[in-house]
Amino acid sequence: METKSLVVVGAGVAGTAAAIEAAQSGVQVTLIDENPISASMMGLDVPQFFGKRVADTLSDKESMLQRMTAANPALDEAAAAGVDVQLGTCVWGAFRNTETSRKLDGPQLGLADDKQSWVIKYDRLIVAAGSRDLVISFAGSNLAGAMGANGAHALLSRYQASTSRRMVILGSGNVGLHTAKMARANGIEVVAIVDVFPSVRGDGSLMKELQQEGVDFYTSHTLKEAVGSEDGIESVVLVAVNEDNEPVSGSEKTIAADTVCLAIGLVPNIELLSLLDCDISFKSELGGYVPDHDDCMRTSLEGVYVAGDVAGLHDGMVLNPEIARNQGRLAGIGAAESLGAIDSGEARARRAEIRAEAAARPAAVHLVWNQWLQSLVNVGGMDVLACECEEVSRAELIDLQPPRYLNWRSEQMSSRNVRTQVKDGPVDPDQVRRLTRVGMGQCQGRRCREQVSLLLAAESGTDLAKVPFMSYRPPVRPLPLSVMWPHDETDEMRENWVKWFIPVSRVLG
Amino acid sequence: MPSNRADVVVIGGGISGLSTAYHLARVGKDVVVVEKGIVGAEASGRNGGMISERTDEPDLVPLAVESVRLWPTLDDELGYPTEFVQKGRLQVAVSEAEMGRYLTECEVGERFGVHVDVLDPGEIRDLVPCVTDRNLGGIFFPKGAHANPQRSVQAFAWAFQDKGGKLYQHTAVKGFKQAGGRVTAVETTTGDIEADTVVCAAGPQTALMLELVGVRVPLATARAEIIATAPLEPLFEMALVGNGLYGRQAKKGNLLYGGGPHEWIDVDLTGDPGKPNTPLIRNIARRLADLFPGVADVPAIRSWAGVIEQAPDSLPIIDILDRPSNFVFVSASAHGFAIAAATGKVVSELVLHGESSVEISGLRMDRFGDVAPNWREELGWVPIPR
């Protein structure tokens, strides 16, 4: 098996900066990014919420690759610095020895392209896997055209493959404002920016700029529903909300639009760090559960670093990519130093240069997320699906209902719900998931897990920070069996295969 | 405030313990179940969900047959769904030797009155068209079944509570108070609970629990892995074993399959042993696609691992200790889910009457005699050194 000196996962701003920094220090760097991803993966809304507003040109991988490098010029710089850039390659697994798993001869990553998978070993790992969109559902959010801001960004910049024409943006933080600007630059009409807050939350000058261009802001408003047909969203209904997030009757306003972009919040993509069992903590100001790390971007695991959104992100980072870039550089310096490519004096000097940048003071985000949830529940009700893949409504979730296909009704079951369950111990999203199947579908819970945690916290009277993390399991990308399987399976594996505690050889003998 | 006294304290909120607790609560006993984590957190909630008459293990057949008899009415009895499906168990052979072994299972079945059909390759293809052309025939148990482990554990837990039982999760056992050759109280992380009888159903922690009362039982623990695919249209309803894999198609349509080399590990008394997956899931994927060539392009979307304890002969142990004399224990050696419907009946009978109405004499601890101190080394059942 091949051993890479340093693997960087994610070729965004942070990951590319990390790769360049380490390569310039003389480290052999492998930079891996799953983009361009296949159209079929996009159809599953993995890894981002793309919302089925994807142009057909996406099936042409070659042109996608060109667009990707055009959208991120630093990739050329990385290649020039000697970085081995592997695009179109996803990391679907991360494995290491633990107390209960000792067979590996070193930490490993599971990689795959469209056709096959393979496993590599690494000495150092920098995870710069970015973020994904917070999704809170609404009536009509299953229609084509409902998407997340990160999904929209990818379609607009990286792929230039968006088919949206008229966009309503939910969320007036920097994510929403930035998305509006980018959408307009790509010829998409932004017909409304909506926030449940009484004022615009994002950057003042960017707001003015958008207002001057004629973008309408609807503060103290929420989305009642998106209406449409098989072709997707055709219009949206907005409604004003009072300070209790209750709808103001008679204030409904219907706006023609084909896209609803959720820009309410972003969530760090910590799947791989979860698989590796890095220490994580809940930090509302950084988007939820984030890996613990020090100033040098070292995680709790020897040799594993983080950089960019995955390390925790806040609204300030959206308009200032320098923050992610600096984190990337710090991680690259840390990895280079620990590999002995640069000495500690050199590392210290380079770090000092970077740390001079002003530090941001992020604010907690979950009050905002909760306000959105409350308003969307108040206007949309509890019958809206919380998990689309498995068809679990908000009500079914908090009533711990068995899945619909079991068609189970009993007096006993009707007396059980999240509130009765917490009498037996703290609310546990993994347990709720197994009973209701929420988050068990093809998107692997990416679109529902935050809403689930928010609902469980509200229903059980638990502080959101105390709601345990919902675990990830490999493969963290849906991977066809024919791709996941090892083409190089060893004879030893075949001969020593056991069915169930008895070696096949004994069964056969 | 947790209760500090009970007729019976059951250690372990897995399916064996909860089934026992349910049966005891049903007849009016005051029962407390203590569970170090949440119900079904270990093997009971993580296994493949297979239920069968186990004619590959003669000593287990009476108990397994009784369980297969009791499973079908559990949903109605408990009031909660277990996702039980009784459409048989098909064992597909992909080698002549494997077919030979299956035929032995048929003979054992005949001896115990268990009906088994022998199928030729064509009959198997008619039954399950998606099965590999490499199939050489197989056997079919019409009464074989499967259910959803998570749902089943929770069903027992809730039904137990509905009968007045007390469930203390996040409560680990630290030791026992003993006097006069009996356990008088169970010491837990949230306080002592006095008990007339203790039932130990502690899964991977069983050997450590018994050590606390001075009894050595040969059990080793291992970690095993399962993968899940995305949902598919209905392919087959029975439990289906073959190509070194065991598993089922869940009602939702996902194929859930496990098998392959497990890893021997050590556990401690109160901790939650790690359950990581390894690149072995790739080999499981390969065997699954070999078994059902038509599903090769279906995505795997999940995998998980579980920790199970194993006796040297891979059979359950169900027994009453001589000393302390009020200590009953059950350890399932990975058969726990299949026999769960009968476990509660049998173990509760041991608690109430000192004997069981089902033939389980082959599952007592004395079958091991004096086990060599290094039995794990002899079997190669030891963890890889760090």
mmCIF file with all atom_site columns, C-alpha atoms in Angstrom, chain A residues 314-493:
data_model
loop_
_atom_site.group_PDB
_atom_site.id
_atom_site.type_symbol
_atom_site.label_atom_id
_atom_site.label_alt_id
_atom_site.label_comp_id
_atom_site.label_asym_id
_atom_site.label_entity_id
_atom_site.label_seq_id
_atom_site.pdbx_PDB_ins_code
_atom_site.Cartn_x
_atom_site.Cartn_y
_atom_site.Cartn_z
_atom_site.occupancy
_atom_site.B_iso_or_equiv
_atom_site.pdbx_formal_charge
_atom_site.auth_seq_id
_atom_site.auth_comp_id
_atom_site.auth_asym_id
_atom_site.auth_atom_id
_atom_site.pdbx_PDB_model_num
ATOM 1   C CA . HIS A 1 314 ? -18.387 32.077  11.354 1.00 0.00 ? 314 HIS A CA 1
ATOM 2   C CA . ASP A 1 315 ? -20.009 34.792  9.291  1.00 0.00 ? 315 ASP A CA 1
ATOM 3   C CA . GLY A 1 316 ? -16.821 36.854  9.242  1.00 0.00 ? 316 GLY A CA 1
ATOM 4   C CA . MET A 1 317 ? -14.982 34.132  7.331  1.00 0.00 ? 317 MET A CA 1
ATOM 5   C CA . VAL A 1 318 ? -17.470 34.303  4.463  1.00 0.00 ? 318 VAL A CA 1
ATOM 6   C CA . LEU A 1 319 ? -16.287 37.719  3.288  1.00 0.00 ? 319 LEU A CA 1
ATOM 7   C CA . ASN A 1 320 ? -12.664 37.265  4.333  1.00 0.00 ? 320 ASN A CA 1
ATOM 8   C CA . PRO A 1 321 ? -11.044 34.198  2.806  1.00 0.00 ? 321 PRO A CA 1
ATOM 9   C CA . GLU A 1 322 ? -7.758  35.281  4.400  1.00 0.00 ? 322 GLU A CA 1
ATOM 10  C CA . ILE A 1 323 ? -8.875  33.613  7.643  1.00 0.00 ? 323 ILE A CA 1
ATOM 11  C CA . ALA A 1 324 ? -9.224  30.196  6.006  1.00 0.00 ? 324 ALA A CA 1
ATOM 12  C CA . ARG A 1 325 ? -6.052  30.735  3.980  1.00 0.00 ? 325 ARG A CA 1
ATOM 13  C CA . ASN A 1 326 ? -4.095  31.555  7.133  1.00 0.00 ? 326 ASN A CA 1
ATOM 14  C CA . GLN A 1 327 ? -5.444  28.494  8.901  1.00 0.00 ? 327 GLN A CA 1
ATOM 15  C CA . GLY A 1 328 ? -4.356  26.453  5.920  1.00 0.00 ? 328 GLY A CA 1
ATOM 16  C CA . ARG A 1 329 ? -0.887  27.911  6.042  1.00 0.00 ? 329 ARG A CA 1
ATOM 17  C CA . LEU A 1 330 ? -0.640  27.234  9.788  1.00 0.00 ? 330 LEU A CA 1
ATOM 18  C CA . ALA A 1 331 ? -1.671  23.622  9.263  1.00 0.00 ? 331 ALA A CA 1
ATOM 19  C CA . GLY A 1 332 ? 0.835   23.301  6.411  1.00 0.00 ? 332 GLY A CA 1
ATOM 20  C CA . ILE A 1 333 ? 3.600   24.741  8.574  1.00 0.00 ? 333 ILE A CA 1
ATOM 21  C CA . GLY A 1 334 ? 2.655   22.416  11.435 1.00 0.00 ? 334 GLY A CA 1
ATOM 22  C CA . ALA A 1 335 ? 2.735   19.356  9.217  1.00 0.00 ? 335 ALA A CA 1
ATOM 23  C CA . ALA A 1 336 ? 6.031   20.413  7.612  1.00 0.00 ? 336 ALA A CA 1
ATOM 24  C CA . GLU A 1 337 ? 7.596   21.009  11.019 1.00 0.00 ? 337 GLU A CA 1
ATOM 25  C CA . SER A 1 338 ? 6.451   17.689  12.446 1.00 0.00 ? 338 SER A CA 1
ATOM 26  C CA . LEU A 1 339 ? 7.805   15.895  9.373  1.00 0.00 ? 339 LEU A CA 1
ATOM 27  C CA . GLY A 1 340 ? 11.150  17.589  9.945  1.00 0.00 ? 340 GLY A CA 1
ATOM 28  C CA . ALA A 1 341 ? 11.035  19.492  6.664  1.00 0.00 ? 341 ALA A CA 1
ATOM 29  C CA . ILE A 1 342 ? 11.539  22.779  8.493  1.00 0.00 ? 342 ILE A CA 1
ATOM 30  C CA . ASP A 1 343 ? 13.023  23.406  11.921 1.00 0.00 ? 343 ASP A CA 1
ATOM 31  C CA . SER A 1 344 ? 11.095  24.867  14.841 1.00 0.00 ? 344 SER A CA 1
ATOM 32  C CA . GLY A 1 345 ? 12.723  28.296  14.482 1.00 0.00 ? 345 GLY A CA 1
ATOM 33  C CA . GLU A 1 346 ? 11.614  28.545  10.876 1.00 0.00 ? 346 GLU A CA 1
ATOM 34  C CA . ALA A 1 347 ? 8.125   27.327  11.785 1.00 0.00 ? 347 ALA A CA 1
ATOM 35  C CA . ARG A 1 348 ? 7.875   29.872  14.593 1.00 0.00 ? 348 ARG A CA 1
ATOM 36  C CA . ALA A 1 349 ? 8.926   32.721  12.351 1.00 0.00 ? 349 ALA A CA 1
ATOM 37  C CA . ARG A 1 350 ? 6.417   31.825  9.678  1.00 0.00 ? 350 ARG A CA 1
ATOM 38  C CA . ARG A 1 351 ? 3.618   31.453  12.219 1.00 0.00 ? 351 ARG A CA 1
ATOM 39  C CA . ALA A 1 352 ? 4.390   34.842  13.740 1.00 0.00 ? 352 ALA A CA 1
ATOM 40  C CA . GLU A 1 353 ? 3.926   36.424  10.338 1.00 0.00 ? 353 GLU A CA 1
ATOM 41  C CA . ILE A 1 354 ? 0.476   34.883  9.966  1.00 0.00 ? 354 ILE A CA 1
ATOM 42  C CA . ARG A 1 355 ? -0.814  35.456  13.470 1.00 0.00 ? 355 ARG A CA 1
ATOM 43  C CA . ALA A 1 356 ? -0.368  39.198  13.102 1.00 0.00 ? 356 ALA A CA 1
ATOM 44  C CA . GLU A 1 357 ? -3.705  39.163  11.231 1.00 0.00 ? 357 GLU A CA 1
ATOM 45  C CA . ALA A 1 358 ? -6.643  40.440  13.260 1.00 0.00 ? 358 ALA A CA 1
ATOM 46  C CA . ALA A 1 359 ? -8.691  37.805  15.037 1.00 0.00 ? 359 ALA A CA 1
ATOM 47  C CA . ALA A 1 360 ? -12.452 37.797  14.539 1.00 0.00 ? 360 ALA A CA 1
ATOM 48  C CA . ARG A 1 361 ? -14.974 37.590  17.367 1.00 0.00 ? 361 ARG A CA 1
ATOM 49  C CA . PRO A 1 362 ? -17.729 35.325  16.171 1.00 0.00 ? 362 PRO A CA 1
ATOM 50  C CA . ALA A 1 363 ? -21.181 35.191  17.745 1.00 0.00 ? 363 ALA A CA 1
ATOM 51  C CA . ALA A 1 364 ? -23.248 32.132  18.685 1.00 0.00 ? 364 ALA A CA 1
ATOM 52  C CA . VAL A 1 365 ? -25.469 31.036  15.807 1.00 0.00 ? 365 VAL A CA 1
ATOM 53  C CA . HIS A 1 366 ? -27.933 28.635  17.320 1.00 0.00 ? 366 HIS A CA 1
ATOM 54  C CA . LEU A 1 367 ? -30.289 31.306  18.614 1.00 0.00 ? 367 LEU A CA 1
ATOM 55  C CA . VAL A 1 368 ? -30.653 32.400  15.006 1.00 0.00 ? 368 VAL A CA 1
ATOM 56  C CA . TRP A 1 369 ? -31.080 28.816  13.774 1.00 0.00 ? 369 TRP A CA 1
ATOM 57  C CA . ASN A 1 370 ? -33.683 28.210  16.449 1.00 0.00 ? 370 ASN A CA 1
ATOM 58  C CA . GLN A 1 371 ? -35.594 31.314  15.510 1.00 0.00 ? 371 GLN A CA 1
ATOM 59  C CA . TRP A 1 372 ? -35.719 30.126  11.920 1.00 0.00 ? 372 TRP A CA 1
ATOM 60  C CA . LEU A 1 373 ? -36.869 26.706  13.034 1.00 0.00 ? 373 LEU A CA 1
ATOM 61  C CA . GLN A 1 374 ? -39.583 28.144  15.249 1.00 0.00 ? 374 GLN A CA 1
ATOM 62  C CA . SER A 1 375 ? -40.896 30.443  12.565 1.00 0.00 ? 375 SER A CA 1
ATOM 63  C CA . LEU A 1 376 ? -40.867 27.668  9.952  1.00 0.00 ? 376 LEU A CA 1
ATOM 64  C CA . VAL A 1 377 ? -42.629 25.317  12.371 1.00 0.00 ? 377 VAL A CA 1
ATOM 65  C CA . ASN A 1 378 ? -45.165 28.013  13.282 1.00 0.00 ? 378 ASN A CA 1
ATOM 66  C CA . VAL A 1 379 ? -46.101 28.684  9.663  1.00 0.00 ? 379 VAL A CA 1
ATOM 67  C CA . GLY A 1 380 ? -45.435 25.247  8.153  1.00 0.00 ? 380 GLY A CA 1
ATOM 68  C CA . GLY A 1 381 ? -46.562 22.992  10.958 1.00 0.00 ? 381 GLY A CA 1
ATOM 69  C CA . MET A 1 382 ? -45.247 19.657  12.168 1.00 0.00 ? 382 MET A CA 1
ATOM 70  C CA . ASP A 1 383 ? -46.300 17.604  9.171  1.00 0.00 ? 383 ASP A CA 1
ATOM 71  C CA . VAL A 1 384 ? -43.460 18.959  7.041  1.00 0.00 ? 384 VAL A CA 1
ATOM 72  C CA . LEU A 1 385 ? -40.834 16.280  6.445  1.00 0.00 ? 385 LEU A CA 1
ATOM 73  C CA . ALA A 1 386 ? -37.727 16.621  8.592  1.00 0.00 ? 386 ALA A CA 1
ATOM 74  C CA . CYS A 1 387 ? -36.038 13.795  6.647  1.00 0.00 ? 387 CYS A CA 1
ATOM 75  C CA . GLU A 1 388 ? -36.939 13.519  3.006  1.00 0.00 ? 388 GLU A CA 1
ATOM 76  C CA . CYS A 1 389 ? -34.943 10.382  2.157  1.00 0.00 ? 389 CYS A CA 1
ATOM 77  C CA . GLU A 1 390 ? -36.829 8.352   4.739  1.00 0.00 ? 390 GLU A CA 1
ATOM 78  C CA . GLU A 1 391 ? -40.055 10.373  4.796  1.00 0.00 ? 391 GLU A CA 1
ATOM 79  C CA . VAL A 1 392 ? -40.066 11.305  8.463  1.00 0.00 ? 392 VAL A CA 1
ATOM 80  C CA . SER A 1 393 ? -42.089 14.352  9.422  1.00 0.00 ? 393 SER A CA 1
ATOM 81  C CA . ARG A 1 394 ? -41.230 16.612  12.325 1.00 0.00 ? 394 ARG A CA 1
ATOM 82  C CA . ALA A 1 395 ? -44.212 15.213  14.234 1.00 0.00 ? 395 ALA A CA 1
ATOM 83  C CA . GLU A 1 396 ? -43.224 11.613  13.541 1.00 0.00 ? 396 GLU A CA 1
ATOM 84  C CA . LEU A 1 397 ? -39.724 12.423  14.739 1.00 0.00 ? 397 LEU A CA 1
ATOM 85  C CA . ILE A 1 398 ? -40.731 13.824  18.103 1.00 0.00 ? 398 ILE A CA 1
ATOM 86  C CA . ASP A 1 399 ? -43.385 11.134  18.569 1.00 0.00 ? 399 ASP A CA 1
ATOM 87  C CA . LEU A 1 400 ? -40.712 8.489   17.878 1.00 0.00 ? 400 LEU A CA 1
ATOM 88  C CA . GLN A 1 401 ? -43.066 6.953   15.327 1.00 0.00 ? 401 GLN A CA 1
ATOM 89  C CA . PRO A 1 402 ? -41.948 3.798   13.537 1.00 0.00 ? 402 PRO A CA 1
ATOM 90  C CA . PRO A 1 403 ? -41.501 4.408   9.786  1.00 0.00 ? 403 PRO A CA 1
ATOM 91  C CA . ARG A 1 404 ? -44.649 4.744   7.688  1.00 0.00 ? 404 ARG A CA 1
ATOM 92  C CA . TYR A 1 405 ? -44.067 1.535   5.740  1.00 0.00 ? 405 TYR A CA 1
ATOM 93  C CA . LEU A 1 406 ? -44.546 -0.471  8.951  1.00 0.00 ? 406 LEU A CA 1
ATOM 94  C CA . ASN A 1 407 ? -48.001 1.051   9.285  1.00 0.00 ? 407 ASN A CA 1
ATOM 95  C CA . TRP A 1 408 ? -47.894 0.407   13.023 1.00 0.00 ? 408 TRP A CA 1
ATOM 96  C CA . ARG A 1 409 ? -50.492 1.737   15.403 1.00 0.00 ? 409 ARG A CA 1
ATOM 97  C CA . SER A 1 410 ? -50.923 0.747   19.028 1.00 0.00 ? 410 SER A CA 1
ATOM 98  C CA . GLU A 1 411 ? -52.075 2.377   22.198 1.00 0.00 ? 411 GLU A CA 1
ATOM 99  C CA . GLN A 1 412 ? -48.684 1.689   23.739 1.00 0.00 ? 412 GLN A CA 1
ATOM 100 C CA . MET A 1 413 ? -46.811 3.329   20.859 1.00 0.00 ? 413 MET A CA 1
ATOM 101 C CA . SER A 1 414 ? -49.062 6.381   21.021 1.00 0.00 ? 414 SER A CA 1
ATOM 102 C CA . SER A 1 415 ? -48.016 6.941   24.611 1.00 0.00 ? 415 SER A CA 1
ATOM 103 C CA . ARG A 1 416 ? -44.309 7.110   23.706 1.00 0.00 ? 416 ARG A CA 1
ATOM 104 C CA . ASN A 1 417 ? -42.499 10.187  22.445 1.00 0.00 ? 417 ASN A CA 1
ATOM 105 C CA . VAL A 1 418 ? -39.335 12.208  22.970 1.00 0.00 ? 418 VAL A CA 1
ATOM 106 C CA . ARG A 1 419 ? -40.698 13.674  26.188 1.00 0.00 ? 419 ARG A CA 1
ATOM 107 C CA . THR A 1 420 ? -41.379 10.262  27.730 1.00 0.00 ? 420 THR A CA 1
ATOM 108 C CA . GLN A 1 421 ? -38.054 8.968   26.432 1.00 0.00 ? 421 GLN A CA 1
ATOM 109 C CA . VAL A 1 422 ? -35.962 11.583  28.255 1.00 0.00 ? 422 VAL A CA 1
ATOM 110 C CA . LYS A 1 423 ? -37.310 10.290  31.556 1.00 0.00 ? 423 LYS A CA 1
ATOM 111 C CA . ASP A 1 424 ? -35.004 7.294   30.972 1.00 0.00 ? 424 ASP A CA 1
ATOM 112 C CA . GLY A 1 425 ? -31.911 9.326   30.146 1.00 0.00 ? 425 GLY A CA 1
ATOM 113 C CA . PRO A 1 426 ? -30.599 12.226  28.086 1.00 0.00 ? 426 PRO A CA 1
ATOM 114 C CA . VAL A 1 427 ? -31.942 12.633  24.572 1.00 0.00 ? 427 VAL A CA 1
ATOM 115 C CA . ASP A 1 428 ? -29.844 10.602  22.134 1.00 0.00 ? 428 ASP A CA 1
ATOM 116 C CA . PRO A 1 429 ? -30.110 11.412  18.409 1.00 0.00 ? 429 PRO A CA 1
ATOM 117 C CA . ASP A 1 430 ? -28.558 8.074   17.410 1.00 0.00 ? 430 ASP A CA 1
ATOM 118 C CA . GLN A 1 431 ? -31.281 6.212   19.282 1.00 0.00 ? 431 GLN A CA 1
ATOM 119 C CA . VAL A 1 432 ? -33.982 8.420   17.765 1.00 0.00 ? 432 VAL A CA 1
ATOM 120 C CA . ARG A 1 433 ? -32.480 7.794   14.348 1.00 0.00 ? 433 ARG A CA 1
ATOM 121 C CA . ARG A 1 434 ? -32.693 4.019   14.756 1.00 0.00 ? 434 ARG A CA 1
ATOM 122 C CA . LEU A 1 435 ? -36.310 4.154   15.863 1.00 0.00 ? 435 LEU A CA 1
ATOM 123 C CA . THR A 1 436 ? -37.654 6.675   13.356 1.00 0.00 ? 436 THR A CA 1
ATOM 124 C CA . ARG A 1 437 ? -35.084 6.148   10.548 1.00 0.00 ? 437 ARG A CA 1
ATOM 125 C CA . VAL A 1 438 ? -34.497 9.874   10.393 1.00 0.00 ? 438 VAL A CA 1
ATOM 126 C CA . GLY A 1 439 ? -31.138 10.515  8.704  1.00 0.00 ? 439 GLY A CA 1
ATOM 127 C CA . MET A 1 440 ? -30.758 6.909   7.513  1.00 0.00 ? 440 MET A CA 1
ATOM 128 C CA . GLY A 1 441 ? -31.218 7.610   3.803  1.00 0.00 ? 441 GLY A CA 1
ATOM 129 C CA . GLN A 1 442 ? -29.117 8.129   0.723  1.00 0.00 ? 442 GLN A CA 1
ATOM 130 C CA . CYS A 1 443 ? -27.946 11.636  1.669  1.00 0.00 ? 443 CYS A CA 1
ATOM 131 C CA . GLN A 1 444 ? -26.576 10.058  4.861  1.00 0.00 ? 444 GLN A CA 1
ATOM 132 C CA . GLY A 1 445 ? -28.254 12.613  7.065  1.00 0.00 ? 445 GLY A CA 1
ATOM 133 C CA . ARG A 1 446 ? -26.545 15.667  5.637  1.00 0.00 ? 446 ARG A CA 1
ATOM 134 C CA . ARG A 1 447 ? -29.811 17.499  5.018  1.00 0.00 ? 447 ARG A CA 1
ATOM 135 C CA . CYS A 1 448 ? -31.562 16.734  8.291  1.00 0.00 ? 448 CYS A CA 1
ATOM 136 C CA . ARG A 1 449 ? -29.258 16.218  11.210 1.00 0.00 ? 449 ARG A CA 1
ATOM 137 C CA . GLU A 1 450 ? -29.147 19.819  12.458 1.00 0.00 ? 450 GLU A CA 1
ATOM 138 C CA . GLN A 1 451 ? -32.902 20.206  12.222 1.00 0.00 ? 451 GLN A CA 1
ATOM 139 C CA . VAL A 1 452 ? -33.268 16.916  14.085 1.00 0.00 ? 452 VAL A CA 1
ATOM 140 C CA . SER A 1 453 ? -30.973 18.078  16.880 1.00 0.00 ? 453 SER A CA 1
ATOM 141 C CA . LEU A 1 454 ? -32.775 21.429  17.112 1.00 0.00 ? 454 LEU A CA 1
ATOM 142 C CA . LEU A 1 455 ? -36.176 19.712  17.271 1.00 0.00 ? 455 LEU A CA 1
ATOM 143 C CA . LEU A 1 456 ? -34.999 17.170  19.852 1.00 0.00 ? 456 LEU A CA 1
ATOM 144 C CA . ALA A 1 457 ? -33.454 19.897  21.985 1.00 0.00 ? 457 ALA A CA 1
ATOM 145 C CA . ALA A 1 458 ? -36.617 22.012  21.874 1.00 0.00 ? 458 ALA A CA 1
ATOM 146 C CA . GLU A 1 459 ? -38.943 19.092  22.534 1.00 0.00 ? 459 GLU A CA 1
ATOM 147 C CA . SER A 1 460 ? -36.942 17.574  25.379 1.00 0.00 ? 460 SER A CA 1
ATOM 148 C CA . GLY A 1 461 ? -36.014 20.865  27.001 1.00 0.00 ? 461 GLY A CA 1
ATOM 149 C CA . THR A 1 462 ? -32.343 20.122  26.463 1.00 0.00 ? 462 THR A CA 1
ATOM 150 C CA . ASP A 1 463 ? -29.680 22.740  25.818 1.00 0.00 ? 463 ASP A CA 1
ATOM 151 C CA . LEU A 1 464 ? -28.623 22.142  22.197 1.00 0.00 ? 464 LEU A CA 1
ATOM 152 C CA . ALA A 1 465 ? -24.986 21.963  23.305 1.00 0.00 ? 465 ALA A CA 1
ATOM 153 C CA . LYS A 1 466 ? -25.936 18.930  25.402 1.00 0.00 ? 466 LYS A CA 1
ATOM 154 C CA . VAL A 1 467 ? -27.538 17.036  22.537 1.00 0.00 ? 467 VAL A CA 1
ATOM 155 C CA . PRO A 1 468 ? -24.948 14.411  21.608 1.00 0.00 ? 468 PRO A CA 1
ATOM 156 C CA . PHE A 1 469 ? -23.303 14.373  18.212 1.00 0.00 ? 469 PHE A CA 1
ATOM 157 C CA . MET A 1 470 ? -24.982 12.117  15.663 1.00 0.00 ? 470 MET A CA 1
ATOM 158 C CA . SER A 1 471 ? -22.240 9.772   14.530 1.00 0.00 ? 471 SER A CA 1
ATOM 159 C CA . TYR A 1 472 ? -21.042 9.282   10.946 1.00 0.00 ? 472 TYR A CA 1
ATOM 160 C CA . ARG A 1 473 ? -20.228 5.860   9.533  1.00 0.00 ? 473 ARG A CA 1
ATOM 161 C CA . PRO A 1 474 ? -18.155 4.910   6.513  1.00 0.00 ? 474 PRO A CA 1
ATOM 162 C CA . PRO A 1 475 ? -18.531 5.163   3.602  1.00 0.00 ? 475 PRO A CA 1
ATOM 163 C CA . VAL A 1 476 ? -19.255 8.866   4.137  1.00 0.00 ? 476 VAL A CA 1
ATOM 164 C CA . ARG A 1 477 ? -20.094 9.099   0.439  1.00 0.00 ? 477 ARG A CA 1
ATOM 165 C CA . PRO A 1 478 ? -22.652 6.738   -1.144 1.00 0.00 ? 478 PRO A CA 1
ATOM 166 C CA . LEU A 1 479 ? -20.337 4.356   -2.971 1.00 0.00 ? 479 LEU A CA 1
ATOM 167 C CA . PRO A 1 480 ? -21.493 1.684   -5.447 1.00 0.00 ? 480 PRO A CA 1
ATOM 168 C CA . LEU A 1 481 ? -20.467 -1.781  -4.245 1.00 0.00 ? 481 LEU A CA 1
ATOM 169 C CA . SER A 1 482 ? -18.543 -2.251  -7.489 1.00 0.00 ? 482 SER A CA 1
ATOM 170 C CA . VAL A 1 483 ? -16.565 0.913   -6.707 1.00 0.00 ? 483 VAL A CA 1
ATOM 171 C CA . MET A 1 484 ? -16.061 0.233   -3.027 1.00 0.00 ? 484 MET A CA 1
ATOM 172 C CA . TRP A 1 485 ? -14.880 -3.348  -3.395 1.00 0.00 ? 485 TRP A CA 1
ATOM 173 C CA . PRO A 1 486 ? -11.140 -4.084  -3.517 1.00 0.00 ? 486 PRO A CA 1
ATOM 174 C CA . HIS A 1 487 ? -9.980  -5.078  -6.978 1.00 0.00 ? 487 HIS A CA 1
ATOM 175 C CA . ASP A 1 488 ? -6.806  -6.323  -5.363 1.00 0.00 ? 488 ASP A CA 1
ATOM 176 C CA . GLU A 1 489 ? -8.337  -8.584  -2.698 1.00 0.00 ? 489 GLU A CA 1
ATOM 177 C CA . THR A 1 490 ? -5.643  -10.845 -1.292 1.00 0.00 ? 490 THR A CA 1
ATOM 178 C CA . ASP A 1 491 ? -5.757  -14.646 -1.361 1.00 0.00 ? 491 ASP A CA 1
ATOM 179 C CA . GLU A 1 492 ? -5.224  -14.534 2.378  1.00 0.00 ? 492 GLU A CA 1
ATOM 180 C CA . MET A 1 493 ? -8.444  -12.565 2.810  1.00 0.00 ? 493 MET A CA 1
#
